[in-house]
mmCIF file of C-alpha atoms in Angstrom:
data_model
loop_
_atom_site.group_PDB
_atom_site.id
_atom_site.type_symbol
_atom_site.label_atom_id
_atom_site.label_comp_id
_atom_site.label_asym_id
_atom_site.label_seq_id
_atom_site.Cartn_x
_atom_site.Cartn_y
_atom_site.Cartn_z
ATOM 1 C CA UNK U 1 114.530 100.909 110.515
ATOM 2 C CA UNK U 2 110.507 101.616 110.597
ATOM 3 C CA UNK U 3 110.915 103.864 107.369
ATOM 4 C CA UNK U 4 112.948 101.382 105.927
ATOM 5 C CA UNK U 5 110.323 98.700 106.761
ATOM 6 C CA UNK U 6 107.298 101.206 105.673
ATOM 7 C CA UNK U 7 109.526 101.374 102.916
ATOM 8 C CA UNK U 8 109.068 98.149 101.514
ATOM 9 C CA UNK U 9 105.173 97.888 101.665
ATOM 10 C CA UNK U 10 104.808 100.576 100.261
ATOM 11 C CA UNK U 11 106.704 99.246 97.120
ATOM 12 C CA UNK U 12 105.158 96.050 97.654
ATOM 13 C CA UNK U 13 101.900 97.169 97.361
ATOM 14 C CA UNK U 14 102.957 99.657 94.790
ATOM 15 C CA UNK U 15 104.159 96.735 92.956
ATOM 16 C CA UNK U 16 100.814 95.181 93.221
ATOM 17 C CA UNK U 17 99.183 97.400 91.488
ATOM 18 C CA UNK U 18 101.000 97.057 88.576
ATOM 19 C CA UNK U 19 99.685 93.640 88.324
ATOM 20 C CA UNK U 20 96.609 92.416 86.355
ATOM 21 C CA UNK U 21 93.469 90.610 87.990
ATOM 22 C CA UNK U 22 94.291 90.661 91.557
ATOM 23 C CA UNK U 23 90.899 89.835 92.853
ATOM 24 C CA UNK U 24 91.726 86.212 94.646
ATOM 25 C CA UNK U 25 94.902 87.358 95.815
ATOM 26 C CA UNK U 26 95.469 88.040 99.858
ATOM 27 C CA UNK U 27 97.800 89.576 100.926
ATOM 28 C CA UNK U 28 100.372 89.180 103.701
ATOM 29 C CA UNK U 29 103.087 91.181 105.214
ATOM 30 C CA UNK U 30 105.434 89.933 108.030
ATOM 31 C CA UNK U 31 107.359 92.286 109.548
ATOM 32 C CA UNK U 32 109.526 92.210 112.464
ATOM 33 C CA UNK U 33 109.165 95.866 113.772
ATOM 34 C CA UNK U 34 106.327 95.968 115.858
ATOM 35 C CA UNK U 35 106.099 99.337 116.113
ATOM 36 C CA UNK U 36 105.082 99.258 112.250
ATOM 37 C CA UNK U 37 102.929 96.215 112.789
ATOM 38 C CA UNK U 38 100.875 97.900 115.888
ATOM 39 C CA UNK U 39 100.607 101.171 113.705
ATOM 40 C CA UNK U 40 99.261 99.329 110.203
ATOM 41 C CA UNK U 41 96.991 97.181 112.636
ATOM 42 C CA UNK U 42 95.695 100.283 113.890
ATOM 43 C CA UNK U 43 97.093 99.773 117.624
ATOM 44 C CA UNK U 44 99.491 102.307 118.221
ATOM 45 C CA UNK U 45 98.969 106.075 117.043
ATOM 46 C CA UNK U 46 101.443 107.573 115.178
ATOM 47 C CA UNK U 47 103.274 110.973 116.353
ATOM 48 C CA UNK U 48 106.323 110.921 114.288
ATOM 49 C CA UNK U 49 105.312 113.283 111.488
ATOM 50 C CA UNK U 50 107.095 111.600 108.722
ATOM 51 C CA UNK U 51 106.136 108.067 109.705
ATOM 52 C CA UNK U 52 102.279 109.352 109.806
ATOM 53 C CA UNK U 53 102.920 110.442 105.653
ATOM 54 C CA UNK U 54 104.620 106.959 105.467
ATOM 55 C CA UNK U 55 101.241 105.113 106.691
ATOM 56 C CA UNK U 56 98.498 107.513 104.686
ATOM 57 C CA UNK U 57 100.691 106.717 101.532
ATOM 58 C CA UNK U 58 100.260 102.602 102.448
ATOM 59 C CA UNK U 59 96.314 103.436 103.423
ATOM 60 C CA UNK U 60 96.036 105.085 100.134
ATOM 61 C CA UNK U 61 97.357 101.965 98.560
ATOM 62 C CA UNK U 62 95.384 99.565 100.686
ATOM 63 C CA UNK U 63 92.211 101.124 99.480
ATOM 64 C CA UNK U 64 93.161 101.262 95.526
ATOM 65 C CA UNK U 65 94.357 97.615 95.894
ATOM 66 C CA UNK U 66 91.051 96.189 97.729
ATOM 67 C CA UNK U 67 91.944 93.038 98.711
ATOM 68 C CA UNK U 68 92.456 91.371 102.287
ATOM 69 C CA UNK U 69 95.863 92.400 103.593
ATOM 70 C CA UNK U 70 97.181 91.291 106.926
ATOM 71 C CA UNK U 71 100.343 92.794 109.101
ATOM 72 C CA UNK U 72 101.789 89.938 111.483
ATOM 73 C CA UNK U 73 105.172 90.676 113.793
ATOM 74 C CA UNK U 74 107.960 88.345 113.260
ATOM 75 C CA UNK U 75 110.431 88.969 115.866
ATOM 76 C CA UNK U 76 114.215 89.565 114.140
ATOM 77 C CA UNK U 77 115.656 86.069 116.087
ATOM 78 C CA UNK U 78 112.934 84.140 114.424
ATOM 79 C CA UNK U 79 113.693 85.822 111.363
ATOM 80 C CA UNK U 80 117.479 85.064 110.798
ATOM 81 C CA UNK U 81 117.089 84.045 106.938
ATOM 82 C CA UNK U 82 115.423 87.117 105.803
ATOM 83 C CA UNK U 83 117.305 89.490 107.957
ATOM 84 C CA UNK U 84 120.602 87.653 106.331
ATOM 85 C CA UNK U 85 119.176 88.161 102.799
ATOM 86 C CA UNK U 86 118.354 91.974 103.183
ATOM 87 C CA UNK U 87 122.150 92.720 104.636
ATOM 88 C CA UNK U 88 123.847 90.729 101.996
ATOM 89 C CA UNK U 89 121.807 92.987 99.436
ATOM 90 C CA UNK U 90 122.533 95.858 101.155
ATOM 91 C CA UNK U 91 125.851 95.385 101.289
ATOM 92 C CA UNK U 92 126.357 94.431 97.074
ATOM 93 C CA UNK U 93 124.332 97.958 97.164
ATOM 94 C CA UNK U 94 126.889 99.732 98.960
ATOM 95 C CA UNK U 95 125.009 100.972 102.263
#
């Protein structure tokens, strides 16, 4: 679930940079694993080796992009829509 989630910024912001003038754009994230959230916010350290590559390769997009980004925790009950969304696309993907 956390790679999964680290995941998708990292294509989102990937994304981003395919983009032209970006330079009024802010950006923001909500995710609802707080373990990701505390670790992009710089609150929790990271010890899981492949979640620590995971975060330098979204700091390494964070400073190419340059623009205000902002990680905010949305628990998964508040979240029912999006949550309902990702599984129906999972599922027409097969997983």
């Amino acid at each position: 679930n956390n790679e999964a989630e680290y995941a998708g910024v990292i294509e989102a912001l990937s994304y981003l940079r395919t983009l032209g003038d970006l330079s009024n754009l802010k950006v923001n994230f909500f995710l609802d694993s707080l373990l990701v959230v505390n670790q992009l916010n710089g609150l929790f350290k990271i010890k899981n080796a492949p979640l620590r590559e995971l975060i330098l390769k979204v700091k390494i997009l964070e400073q190419q992009l340059n623009l205000p980004i902002t990680y905010t925790h949305i628990p998964r009950e508040q979240n029912n829509q999006a949550d309902s969304l990702v599984n129906q696309a999972l599922d027409a993907a097969g997983f």
